[in-house]
């Protein structure tokens, strides 16, 4: 397995929520690692089966592992790791975790696999995009792929999710080619990665305080705004009751309904930057 040359680059960001976990359903636990969320799927209990969704920031493996041990017991790695996409802040701890846990299968959309097998890099972050301090310092964020070799597997075309029987994956591109969200029809719970977020991710202060505010995908890393808008429309049409986003606090009920409807209706004003290399092209 190979890290990208810059995966270990200094990433000087954290939030008041780092290390905090919130249970959104008995089997759905959102855990914040610095500025990004990972999800533990599975009922808490020693030896219970579980799945990890997304893999946080670089150097956060010990934090993720310690929290997982509290919830599922020691020596009990997840059955699988599912990735919403492979940006640096969603795969940061992946190689360390795999080295520790052994050959846990990692699943992602087939369009995302080149970024997990060292074949393709993401576009460089857009530091010129309209937005706050985080956009301006996004040159610090690695865009290079990692290589987890044979651990990487494509999600099945039938939209089933390994080890998550009641869930379906939904293709929600725009922020990245192979971005997916997960949806459970039973309680309309949704794990949306960066398809939309609940914090203004380009503003340093708001990231730090995690002030709740609906927004589109992080600006400095989103190359296709038209597709990103369509993806928000797809998610809104499913009427989620619970949403765990990649950034910001997880949300539910009336707040989610109202704000997601607003985001879908006013996507161009709320989410799409006024200028930047991905909108000017
Ligand atoms: Zn992302
Ligand atoms: Zn992200």
CSV table of C-alpha atoms and ligand atoms in Angstrom, one decimal:
chain,number,residue,atom,x,y,z
A,1,UNK,CA,0.0,0.0,0.0
A,2,UNK,CA,1.2,3.5,-0.8
A,3,UNK,CA,0.5,6.8,0.7
A,4,UNK,CA,0.6,9.8,-1.6
A,5,UNK,CA,3.6,12.0,-1.2
A,6,UNK,CA,1.6,14.7,0.5
A,7,UNK,CA,-1.0,12.7,2.4
A,8,UNK,CA,1.0,13.5,5.5
A,9,UNK,CA,1.2,17.2,4.8
A,10,UNK,CA,0.3,19.4,7.8
A,11,UNK,CA,-3.4,20.1,7.9
A,12,UNK,CA,-3.9,22.8,10.5
A,13,UNK,CA,-7.6,22.5,11.1
A,14,UNK,CA,-9.8,21.2,13.7
A,15,UNK,CA,-13.2,21.9,15.3
A,16,UNK,CA,-14.9,22.1,18.6
A,17,UNK,CA,-16.7,18.9,17.6
A,18,UNK,CA,-13.5,16.8,17.1
A,19,UNK,CA,-13.7,13.6,19.2
A,20,UNK,CA,-17.5,14.0,19.7
A,21,UNK,CA,-19.9,11.3,18.7
A,22,UNK,CA,-23.7,11.5,18.1
A,23,UNK,CA,-26.0,8.5,17.8
A,24,UNK,CA,-28.7,9.3,15.1
A,25,UNK,CA,-30.3,5.9,15.3
A,26,UNK,CA,-29.4,2.8,17.5
A,27,UNK,CA,-27.1,1.5,14.7
A,28,UNK,CA,-25.9,4.8,13.3
A,29,UNK,CA,-23.2,6.7,15.1
A,30,UNK,CA,-21.6,9.8,13.7
A,31,UNK,CA,-18.1,10.5,15.0
A,32,UNK,CA,-16.2,13.8,14.3
A,33,UNK,CA,-12.5,13.6,13.5
A,34,UNK,CA,-11.1,17.2,13.4
A,35,UNK,CA,-13.2,18.7,10.6
A,36,UNK,CA,-14.8,15.6,9.0
A,37,UNK,CA,-17.3,12.9,10.1
A,38,UNK,CA,-17.0,9.2,9.9
A,39,UNK,CA,-19.9,6.8,10.5
A,40,UNK,CA,-20.1,3.6,12.5
A,41,UNK,CA,-23.0,1.4,11.3
A,42,UNK,CA,-24.0,-1.4,13.7
A,43,UNK,CA,-25.6,-1.8,17.1
A,44,UNK,CA,-23.2,-1.0,19.8
A,45,UNK,CA,-22.0,-4.1,21.7
A,46,UNK,CA,-18.9,-6.2,22.3
A,47,UNK,CA,-18.2,-8.4,19.2
A,48,UNK,CA,-21.1,-7.0,17.1
A,49,UNK,CA,-20.7,-6.7,13.4
A,50,UNK,CA,-20.2,-3.2,12.1
A,51,UNK,CA,-19.2,-1.2,9.0
A,52,UNK,CA,-17.1,2.0,8.9
A,53,UNK,CA,-18.2,4.7,6.4
A,54,UNK,CA,-15.4,7.0,5.4
A,55,UNK,CA,-11.9,7.1,7.0
A,56,UNK,CA,-11.2,10.6,8.3
A,57,UNK,CA,-8.1,12.7,8.3
A,58,UNK,CA,-4.4,11.6,8.2
A,59,UNK,CA,-3.1,10.6,11.6
A,60,UNK,CA,-6.5,10.0,13.0
A,61,UNK,CA,-6.4,6.2,12.9
A,62,UNK,CA,-5.8,5.8,16.6
A,63,UNK,CA,-8.7,8.1,17.4
A,64,UNK,CA,-11.1,6.2,15.1
A,65,UNK,CA,-9.8,2.8,16.4
A,66,UNK,CA,-10.2,3.8,20.1
A,67,UNK,CA,-13.8,5.0,19.5
A,68,UNK,CA,-14.6,1.8,17.5
A,69,UNK,CA,-13.2,-0.4,20.4
A,70,UNK,CA,-15.4,1.5,22.9
A,71,UNK,CA,-18.4,0.7,20.7
A,72,UNK,CA,-17.7,-2.8,19.4
A,73,UNK,CA,-15.0,-4.2,21.6
A,74,UNK,CA,-11.3,-4.9,21.1
A,75,UNK,CA,-10.0,-7.0,18.2
A,76,UNK,CA,-13.2,-6.5,16.3
A,77,UNK,CA,-12.4,-4.8,13.0
A,78,UNK,CA,-15.3,-3.7,10.7
A,79,UNK,CA,-16.7,-6.1,8.1
A,80,UNK,CA,-16.1,-3.5,5.4
A,81,UNK,CA,-15.2,0.1,4.9
A,82,UNK,CA,-17.5,2.0,2.5
A,83,UNK,CA,-16.3,5.3,1.1
A,84,UNK,CA,-18.6,8.1,-0.1
A,85,UNK,CA,-15.6,9.4,-2.1
A,86,UNK,CA,-11.8,9.4,-1.8
A,87,UNK,CA,-10.8,13.0,-1.0
A,88,UNK,CA,-7.9,13.3,1.4
A,89,UNK,CA,-10.2,14.1,4.4
A,90,UNK,CA,-12.3,10.9,3.8
A,91,UNK,CA,-9.5,8.4,3.3
A,92,UNK,CA,-6.8,10.0,5.6
A,93,UNK,CA,-6.6,7.2,8.1
A,94,UNK,CA,-7.4,4.4,5.6
A,95,UNK,CA,-3.9,2.9,5.1
A,96,UNK,CA,-3.1,3.0,8.9
A,97,UNK,CA,-6.4,1.4,9.7
A,98,UNK,CA,-5.9,-1.4,7.1
A,99,UNK,CA,-2.4,-2.0,8.3
A,100,UNK,CA,-3.8,-2.5,11.8
A,101,UNK,CA,-7.1,-4.3,11.0
A,102,UNK,CA,-5.8,-6.5,8.2
A,103,UNK,CA,-7.5,-7.0,4.8
A,104,UNK,CA,-10.8,-5.4,5.4
A,105,UNK,CA,-12.5,-4.9,2.0
A,106,UNK,CA,-12.9,-1.2,1.0
A,107,UNK,CA,-15.9,-0.4,-1.3
A,108,UNK,CA,-16.3,2.7,-3.5
A,109,UNK,CA,-18.0,3.6,-6.7
A,110,UNK,CA,-16.1,2.3,-9.7
A,111,UNK,CA,-15.4,5.9,-10.9
A,112,UNK,CA,-13.6,6.5,-7.6
A,113,UNK,CA,-11.3,3.5,-7.7
A,114,UNK,CA,-8.6,5.1,-9.7
A,115,UNK,CA,-8.0,7.5,-6.8
A,116,UNK,CA,-7.6,4.5,-4.4
A,117,UNK,CA,-5.3,2.5,-6.6
A,118,UNK,CA,-2.8,5.3,-7.5
A,119,UNK,CA,-4.0,5.6,-11.1
A,120,UNK,CA,-5.4,9.1,-11.1
A,121,UNK,CA,-5.2,12.3,-9.1
A,122,UNK,CA,-8.0,14.7,-8.3
A,123,UNK,CA,-7.9,18.2,-9.8
A,124,UNK,CA,-5.8,20.6,-7.6
A,125,UNK,CA,-8.0,22.5,-5.1
A,126,UNK,CA,-9.1,25.9,-6.3
A,127,UNK,CA,-7.6,28.5,-4.0
A,128,UNK,CA,-9.1,31.2,-6.2
A,129,UNK,CA,-12.7,30.2,-5.6
A,130,UNK,CA,-15.1,32.7,-4.0
A,131,UNK,CA,-15.1,31.8,-0.4
A,132,UNK,CA,-13.5,32.1,3.0
A,133,UNK,CA,-10.1,31.4,4.5
A,134,UNK,CA,-10.3,27.6,4.2
A,135,UNK,CA,-10.7,28.0,0.4
A,136,UNK,CA,-7.6,30.2,0.4
A,137,UNK,CA,-5.5,27.7,2.4
A,138,UNK,CA,-6.8,24.7,0.4
A,139,UNK,CA,-3.5,24.6,-1.4
A,140,UNK,CA,-2.4,22.6,1.7
A,141,UNK,CA,-4.9,19.9,0.9
A,142,UNK,CA,-3.6,16.9,-0.9
A,143,UNK,CA,-5.2,16.0,-4.2
A,144,UNK,CA,-3.0,13.0,-5.0
A,145,UNK,CA,-4.4,9.5,-4.9
A,146,UNK,CA,-3.3,6.7,-2.5
A,147,UNK,CA,-2.9,3.1,-3.4
A,148,UNK,CA,-4.6,0.4,-1.3
A,149,UNK,CA,-4.2,-2.2,-4.1
A,150,UNK,CA,-6.3,-5.3,-3.8
A,151,UNK,CA,-8.2,-3.9,-0.8
A,152,UNK,CA,-10.3,-1.7,-3.1
A,153,UNK,CA,-13.5,-3.1,-4.6
A,154,UNK,CA,-16.2,-1.6,-6.7
A,155,UNK,CA,-19.7,-1.3,-5.3
A,156,UNK,CA,-22.2,-3.6,-7.1
A,157,UNK,CA,-24.3,-2.3,-10.0
A,158,UNK,CA,-27.4,-3.5,-8.2
A,159,UNK,CA,-27.0,-0.7,-5.6
A,160,UNK,CA,-26.8,-3.0,-2.6
A,161,UNK,CA,-24.3,-2.1,0.1
A,162,UNK,CA,-22.1,-4.9,1.5
A,163,UNK,CA,-22.9,-5.8,5.1
A,164,UNK,CA,-25.6,-3.1,5.2
A,165,UNK,CA,-28.7,-5.1,4.0
A,166,UNK,CA,-31.4,-2.4,4.3
A,167,UNK,CA,-29.3,0.2,2.5
A,168,UNK,CA,-28.9,1.3,-1.1
A,169,UNK,CA,-26.1,3.4,-2.5
A,170,UNK,CA,-27.0,6.3,-4.8
A,171,UNK,CA,-24.6,7.9,-7.3
A,172,UNK,CA,-24.4,11.6,-6.3
A,173,UNK,CA,-21.5,13.0,-8.5
A,174,UNK,CA,-20.5,16.6,-9.0
A,175,UNK,CA,-18.1,17.0,-6.0
A,176,UNK,CA,-16.3,13.9,-7.4
A,177,UNK,CA,-17.0,11.5,-10.3
A,178,UNK,CA,-17.7,8.6,-8.1
A,179,UNK,CA,-19.3,10.3,-5.1
A,180,UNK,CA,-22.1,8.2,-3.5
A,181,UNK,CA,-24.6,8.6,-0.8
A,182,UNK,CA,-26.3,5.8,1.3
A,183,UNK,CA,-30.0,5.6,1.9
A,184,UNK,CA,-32.2,3.4,4.1
A,185,UNK,CA,-35.9,3.4,3.1
A,186,UNK,CA,-37.1,2.2,6.5
A,187,UNK,CA,-36.4,5.4,8.4
A,188,UNK,CA,-35.2,7.6,5.6
A,189,UNK,CA,-31.7,7.8,7.1
A,190,UNK,CA,-29.1,9.1,4.7
A,191,UNK,CA,-25.3,9.3,4.7
A,192,UNK,CA,-24.4,11.9,2.1
A,193,UNK,CA,-20.6,12.5,2.3
A,194,UNK,CA,-20.0,15.9,0.7
A,195,UNK,CA,-23.0,15.9,-1.7
A,196,UNK,CA,-24.2,18.6,0.7
A,197,UNK,CA,-22.9,19.7,4.1
A,198,UNK,CA,-24.2,21.4,7.2
A,199,UNK,CA,-21.4,23.9,7.8
A,200,UNK,CA,-19.9,26.6,5.6
A,201,UNK,CA,-16.8,24.6,4.9
A,202,UNK,CA,-14.8,27.4,3.2
A,203,UNK,CA,-14.9,29.6,6.3
A,204,UNK,CA,-12.4,28.8,9.0
A,205,UNK,CA,-14.4,30.3,11.9
A,206,UNK,CA,-17.5,28.4,11.0
A,207,UNK,CA,-15.6,25.2,10.5
A,208,UNK,CA,-14.1,25.6,14.0
A,209,UNK,CA,-17.4,26.4,15.7
A,210,UNK,CA,-19.4,24.0,13.5
A,211,UNK,CA,-22.2,26.5,13.2
A,212,UNK,CA,-25.1,24.8,11.6
A,213,UNK,CA,-25.9,26.0,8.1
A,214,UNK,CA,-26.8,24.0,5.0
A,215,UNK,CA,-24.5,24.3,2.0
A,216,UNK,CA,-23.5,22.6,-1.2
A,217,UNK,CA,-20.3,20.6,-1.4
A,218,UNK,CA,-17.0,22.2,-0.3
A,219,UNK,CA,-16.2,24.8,-3.0
A,220,UNK,CA,-12.4,24.4,-3.4
A,221,UNK,CA,-12.8,20.7,-4.4
A,222,UNK,CA,-16.0,20.7,-6.5
A,223,UNK,CA,-15.3,20.6,-10.3
A,224,UNK,CA,-18.8,20.1,-11.7
A,225,UNK,CA,-21.5,22.3,-10.2
A,226,UNK,CA,-24.3,21.3,-12.6
A,227,UNK,CA,-24.0,17.7,-11.7
A,228,UNK,CA,-23.6,18.6,-8.0
A,229,UNK,CA,-27.0,20.4,-8.2
A,230,UNK,CA,-28.7,17.4,-9.8
A,231,UNK,CA,-27.3,15.2,-7.0
A,232,UNK,CA,-28.8,17.5,-4.3
A,233,UNK,CA,-32.1,17.3,-6.2
A,234,UNK,CA,-32.0,13.4,-6.2
A,235,UNK,CA,-31.3,13.4,-2.4
A,236,UNK,CA,-34.0,16.0,-1.7
A,237,UNK,CA,-36.6,13.9,-3.6
A,238,UNK,CA,-36.0,11.0,-1.3
A,239,UNK,CA,-37.2,13.1,1.7
A,240,UNK,CA,-34.5,12.2,4.2
A,241,UNK,CA,-35.5,12.3,7.9
A,242,UNK,CA,-31.9,11.9,9.1
A,243,UNK,CA,-28.8,13.1,7.3
A,244,UNK,CA,-25.2,12.5,8.3
A,245,UNK,CA,-23.0,14.8,6.2
A,246,UNK,CA,-19.2,14.6,5.7
A,247,UNK,CA,-18.8,18.0,7.3
A,248,UNK,CA,-20.9,19.7,10.0
A,249,UNK,CA,-23.3,18.3,12.5
A,250,UNK,CA,-25.7,15.6,11.6
A,251,UNK,CA,-29.3,16.8,11.1
A,252,UNK,CA,-32.8,15.5,11.1
A,253,UNK,CA,-36.6,16.3,11.0
A,254,UNK,CA,-38.0,19.7,10.2
A,255,UNK,CA,-34.7,21.5,10.1
A,256,UNK,CA,-33.4,19.0,7.5
A,257,UNK,CA,-36.6,19.1,5.4
A,258,UNK,CA,-36.8,22.9,5.3
A,259,UNK,CA,-33.1,23.5,4.7
A,260,UNK,CA,-32.6,20.8,2.1
A,261,UNK,CA,-35.7,22.0,0.1
A,262,UNK,CA,-34.2,25.5,0.3
A,263,UNK,CA,-30.8,24.3,-0.9
A,264,UNK,CA,-32.3,22.4,-3.8
A,265,UNK,CA,-34.4,25.4,-4.9
A,266,UNK,CA,-31.7,28.0,-4.4
A,267,UNK,CA,-28.6,25.9,-5.2
A,268,UNK,CA,-27.1,28.5,-7.6
A,269,UNK,CA,-27.3,31.3,-5.0
A,270,UNK,CA,-26.3,29.2,-1.9
A,271,UNK,CA,-23.9,26.7,-3.2
A,272,UNK,CA,-22.3,27.7,-6.5
A,273,UNK,CA,-19.4,30.2,-6.1
A,274,UNK,CA,-19.6,33.4,-8.1
A,275,UNK,CA,-16.1,32.9,-9.4
A,276,UNK,CA,-13.4,30.2,-9.4
A,277,UNK,CA,-11.6,28.0,-11.9
A,278,UNK,CA,-14.4,25.4,-12.0
A,279,UNK,CA,-17.1,27.9,-12.7
A,280,UNK,CA,-15.2,30.1,-15.1
A,281,UNK,CA,-14.1,27.2,-17.3
B,1,LIG,ZN1,-14.8,15.9,-0.6
B,2,LIG,ZN1,-14.9,16.3,2.6
